[in-house]
């Protein structure tokens, strides 16, 4: 699929595979329907929490933190759903297992890429701190050093990250792995697959937003076409349209970055340059003091936001890894043959 033409690319380029698992054939009991409905109500509530009151809240580190929390909670819900359905792994179709492992390894790769970018941005904090230290004096030489540090910060933030550049192909692979096989003779399996579909839609949406924000490009923005038959589809479409439109607006405006906290720091930096160059009287000194104070606040907010989001990404990484390990353990104890492409590193961790 051409990257130049995929700004509105569909979630399912070959149609929605989940039309095959709608409740036909094997009939769901009222109890199973109740379990599924409760799961989807919870999923919709999480989607609603991601719809901000103001567009200004979109693409902030705090919003991204909330989105990553929603992913972790949703994957834990899937684990609880499997237990509630009393659907042991040895009752799973082997194709379900293949798909699960394929998707999980792609999610781990995305987490590693996101963690790498958050770490890279955090490394720029030292340059900002150095600039703030030098701006605390009244020496022209110190001001020059401050400008040098701020220039270094902008160059560092603006440089590329090879791991983020690979996110597009990982997301495409994630989409390709969602063409699930038909669920046969298992009402519980249909409940599980429909629940997993909702979580996967949330996952691809959130990861595509992260990839777009970190890459500085709209090429990773995806339009996921969800059928109206799902109770949560209306809420999801509202969220997706709001976020994707704001991403495109910010990119088209030529901003240095679309992330709120980074933009706040950059705005203070831009305001500082002309003031530093003409500081000769008390009025200018007062202006400098005010802007330096604002830069300090923005720097601290950025640092705290990066720390919190890094922890949340790592938490999601562990949720996915633990789920993968648990399934591997169940397969081994059940003496089910695991295909070679299911293998994984039990001791994996995010490496920046």
XYZ file of C-alpha atoms in Angstrom:
352
model
C 0.000 0.000 0.000
C 1.420 3.321 -1.016
C 2.377 5.595 1.853
C 1.604 8.660 -0.261
C -2.037 7.667 -0.583
C -2.780 6.156 2.805
C -3.675 9.205 4.884
C -7.165 7.762 5.209
C -6.258 4.109 4.795
C -8.817 1.625 5.977
C -8.276 -0.585 9.010
C -9.223 -3.619 6.928
C -8.032 -3.202 3.311
C -9.784 -6.448 2.316
C -12.984 -5.977 4.306
C -13.824 -6.616 7.925
C -12.842 -10.191 8.859
C -14.921 -9.944 12.002
C -18.119 -10.111 9.960
C -17.386 -13.844 10.076
C -17.709 -14.019 13.855
C -20.967 -12.152 14.339
C -23.372 -14.255 16.420
C -24.561 -16.597 13.692
C -24.171 -20.333 13.504
C -23.266 -21.286 17.057
C -25.781 -19.457 19.221
C -24.658 -17.457 22.247
C -26.458 -18.019 25.506
C -27.920 -15.084 27.426
C -25.096 -15.458 29.936
C -22.426 -15.174 27.238
C -24.168 -12.191 25.687
C -24.275 -10.532 29.099
C -20.533 -11.099 29.556
C -19.775 -9.639 26.127
C -22.035 -6.633 26.669
C -20.397 -5.867 30.013
C -16.954 -6.021 28.365
C -17.997 -3.675 25.575
C -19.624 -1.214 27.995
C -16.296 -0.968 29.845
C -14.432 -0.530 26.554
C -16.745 2.298 25.521
C -16.255 4.046 28.862
C -12.504 4.008 28.261
C -13.003 5.478 24.814
C -15.159 8.251 26.272
C -12.405 9.154 28.750
C -10.057 9.734 25.811
C -12.391 12.325 24.265
C -11.123 15.639 25.689
C -13.309 18.620 26.499
C -11.001 20.824 24.431
C -8.891 20.125 21.340
C -5.994 21.745 23.181
C -5.846 18.678 25.438
C -5.221 16.350 22.503
C -1.630 15.304 21.868
C -0.435 16.243 25.304
C 1.763 13.836 27.243
C -0.987 13.559 29.843
C -3.502 12.475 27.151
C -1.009 9.963 25.780
C -0.474 8.652 29.306
C -4.242 8.154 29.683
C -4.382 6.372 26.320
C -1.603 3.976 27.297
C -3.359 3.279 30.602
C -6.498 2.398 28.626
C -4.502 -0.152 26.624
C -3.046 -1.820 29.720
C -6.450 -1.991 31.408
C -8.105 -3.377 28.270
C -5.543 -6.155 27.870
C -5.977 -7.056 31.529
C -9.716 -7.175 30.859
C -9.092 -9.701 28.070
C -7.167 -11.870 30.528
C -10.039 -11.670 33.011
C -12.551 -12.401 30.244
C -10.741 -15.618 29.317
C -10.966 -16.710 32.944
C -14.638 -15.730 33.190
C -15.464 -17.659 30.015
C -13.623 -20.675 31.397
C -11.889 -20.980 28.042
C -8.559 -22.766 28.662
C -5.820 -22.483 26.059
C -6.105 -26.141 25.113
C -9.594 -25.308 23.783
C -8.231 -22.590 21.486
C -7.927 -23.084 17.754
C -4.265 -23.203 16.776
C -4.819 -20.342 14.318
C -6.008 -18.117 17.194
C -2.763 -18.863 18.986
C -0.666 -18.085 15.897
C -2.398 -14.727 15.514
C -2.045 -13.878 19.202
C 1.697 -14.444 19.218
C 2.186 -12.560 15.974
C 0.284 -9.539 17.290
C 1.986 -9.600 20.683
C 5.493 -9.499 19.229
C 4.538 -6.496 17.087
C 3.177 -4.707 20.156
C 6.426 -5.370 22.009
C 8.373 -3.897 19.072
C 6.190 -0.774 19.131
C 6.667 -0.377 22.887
C 10.435 -0.593 22.441
C 10.303 2.082 19.721
C 8.110 4.406 21.821
C 10.301 3.943 24.885
C 13.369 4.721 22.780
C 11.865 8.010 21.605
C 10.760 9.027 25.101
C 14.270 8.338 26.368
C 15.766 10.407 23.535
C 13.510 13.352 24.360
C 14.350 13.057 28.059
C 18.045 13.300 27.225
C 17.413 16.826 25.965
C 16.417 17.867 29.483
C 20.075 18.299 30.426
C 20.553 20.907 27.690
C 17.535 22.852 28.931
C 18.804 22.726 32.493
C 22.193 23.989 31.369
C 20.539 26.872 29.520
C 18.433 27.803 32.552
C 21.541 27.788 34.751
C 23.376 30.183 32.423
C 20.347 32.444 32.112
C 20.465 32.956 35.859
C 23.444 35.295 35.477
C 23.811 38.723 33.875
C 26.932 37.901 31.890
C 26.833 38.186 28.113
C 29.168 35.193 27.931
C 26.700 33.126 29.974
C 23.870 34.254 27.721
C 25.862 33.057 24.726
C 26.312 29.668 26.383
C 22.593 29.546 27.095
C 21.819 30.179 23.422
C 24.221 27.407 22.461
C 22.446 24.969 24.806
C 19.036 25.947 23.456
C 20.257 25.506 19.868
C 21.563 22.083 20.863
C 18.189 21.163 22.363
C 16.290 22.105 19.186
C 18.719 20.126 17.034
C 18.459 17.129 19.366
C 14.643 17.128 19.412
C 14.464 17.659 15.659
C 16.766 14.759 14.816
C 15.283 11.477 13.631
C 14.925 8.170 15.452
C 15.434 5.042 13.292
C 13.199 2.973 15.563
C 10.302 5.388 15.167
C 10.803 5.406 11.406
C 10.117 1.652 11.414
C 6.778 2.001 13.242
C 4.849 2.417 9.994
C 5.828 -1.016 8.711
C 5.120 -2.573 12.130
C 1.642 -1.016 12.154
C 1.007 -2.312 8.638
C 2.043 -5.753 9.811
C -0.277 -5.460 12.785
C -3.160 -4.645 10.450
C -2.328 -7.591 8.232
C -2.396 -9.996 11.178
C -5.989 -9.062 12.044
C -7.568 -11.164 9.316
C -8.681 -13.786 11.829
C -10.001 -17.213 10.859
C -13.668 -18.095 11.230
C -14.688 -19.246 14.705
C -16.297 -22.667 14.424
C -18.529 -24.414 16.947
C -17.526 -22.224 19.873
C -19.873 -19.618 21.303
C -17.227 -18.746 23.885
C -14.705 -18.324 21.105
C -17.006 -15.856 19.367
C -17.282 -13.806 22.550
C -13.512 -13.761 22.953
C -12.851 -12.821 19.323
C -15.408 -9.992 19.353
C -13.964 -8.637 22.608
C -10.433 -8.857 21.196
C -11.553 -7.000 18.092
C -12.540 -3.974 20.156
C -9.246 -4.002 22.018
C -7.296 -4.299 18.779
C -9.113 -1.313 17.294
C -8.156 0.717 20.376
C -4.593 -0.592 20.164
C -4.010 0.287 16.518
C -5.588 3.710 16.980
C -3.463 4.623 20.016
C -0.249 3.256 18.516
C -0.838 5.107 15.235
C -1.330 8.383 17.151
C 1.906 7.780 19.084
C 3.781 6.961 15.877
C 2.455 10.089 14.154
C 3.313 12.331 17.118
C 6.828 10.937 17.483
C 7.651 10.771 13.766
C 6.434 14.288 12.988
C 4.480 13.014 9.994
C 0.858 12.250 9.085
C 1.871 9.104 7.194
C 1.179 6.992 10.286
C -2.305 8.446 10.826
C -4.845 5.691 10.198
C -8.584 5.765 9.608
C -10.123 2.641 11.134
C -13.422 1.713 9.558
C -15.529 0.116 12.311
C -18.960 -1.334 11.541
C -21.958 0.235 13.271
C -23.042 -3.133 14.675
C -20.609 -2.714 17.588
C -22.121 -0.833 20.525
C -18.972 1.250 21.034
C -18.416 2.146 17.352
C -20.076 5.586 17.543
C -17.913 6.681 20.464
C -14.789 5.386 18.773
C -15.549 7.200 15.516
C -16.067 10.461 17.376
C -12.736 10.030 19.166
C -10.880 9.032 16.010
C -12.251 11.895 13.916
C -11.442 14.457 16.604
C -7.868 13.282 17.186
C -6.948 12.612 13.555
C -8.288 15.982 12.433
C -6.327 17.808 15.126
C -3.154 15.960 14.122
C -3.559 17.074 10.514
C -4.327 20.665 11.516
C -1.203 20.878 13.666
C 1.048 19.391 11.004
C -0.352 21.713 8.331
C 0.391 24.753 10.528
C 4.116 24.049 10.294
C 4.625 23.778 14.058
C 7.988 22.656 15.428
C 6.203 19.727 17.110
C 2.599 18.658 17.603
C 3.133 17.668 21.250
C 1.820 20.351 23.609
C 4.617 20.199 26.165
C 7.369 20.351 23.552
C 5.624 23.222 21.793
C 5.418 25.130 25.088
C 9.174 24.835 25.608
C 9.870 25.821 21.997
C 7.651 28.913 22.287
C 9.586 30.088 25.357
C 12.879 29.455 23.571
C 11.775 31.533 20.574
C 10.771 34.362 22.870
C 14.102 34.265 24.691
C 16.418 34.733 21.715
C 15.624 38.392 20.872
C 15.467 39.388 24.541
C 18.904 37.925 25.281
C 20.412 39.835 22.371
C 19.203 43.244 23.602
C 19.328 42.980 27.413
C 20.742 46.382 28.376
C 18.197 47.981 30.727
C 15.997 47.051 33.702
C 12.870 46.709 31.546
C 14.529 44.112 29.355
C 15.904 42.357 32.437
C 12.380 42.041 33.796
C 11.137 40.594 30.497
C 14.023 38.140 30.495
C 13.234 37.062 34.037
C 9.592 36.408 33.143
C 10.420 34.345 30.065
C 13.113 32.362 31.905
C 10.568 31.572 34.593
C 8.120 30.380 31.954
C 10.821 28.261 30.316
C 11.627 26.708 33.682
C 7.989 25.768 34.263
C 7.603 24.351 30.753
C 10.830 22.374 31.099
C 9.708 20.848 34.387
C 6.278 19.960 33.001
C 7.890 18.320 29.975
C 10.279 16.308 32.134
C 7.529 15.079 34.450
C 5.277 14.186 31.521
C 8.014 12.174 29.819
C 8.784 10.291 33.034
C 5.138 9.350 33.611
C 4.557 8.281 30.009
C 7.761 6.228 29.995
C 6.507 4.305 33.030
C 3.112 3.732 31.409
C 4.655 2.436 28.169
C 6.846 0.088 30.194
C 3.761 -1.065 32.117
C 1.949 -1.910 28.873
C 5.062 -3.707 27.622
C 4.972 -5.875 30.752
C 1.239 -6.562 30.380
C 1.768 -7.825 26.824
C 4.889 -9.786 27.763
C 3.244 -11.391 30.791
C 0.249 -12.408 28.698
C 2.556 -13.919 26.106
C 4.513 -15.795 28.770
C 1.338 -17.077 30.412
C 0.081 -18.449 27.099
C 3.442 -20.094 26.404
C 3.368 -21.674 29.844
C -0.161 -22.986 29.312
C 0.781 -24.410 25.940
C 3.796 -26.190 27.363
C 1.901 -27.608 30.302
C -0.840 -28.750 27.935
C 1.681 -30.473 25.693
C 0.500 -28.516 22.664
C 3.010 -28.214 19.862
C 4.152 -24.625 19.440
C 5.083 -23.486 15.971
C 8.544 -22.045 15.493
C 7.181 -18.557 14.837
C 5.675 -18.459 18.352
C 8.990 -18.505 20.153
C 9.898 -15.564 22.372
C 12.441 -14.315 24.872
C 11.000 -14.940 28.334
C 13.409 -12.398 29.797
C 12.727 -9.606 27.348
C 12.740 -5.995 28.500
C 12.586 -2.588 26.916
C 16.035 -1.520 25.787
C 16.412 2.109 24.767
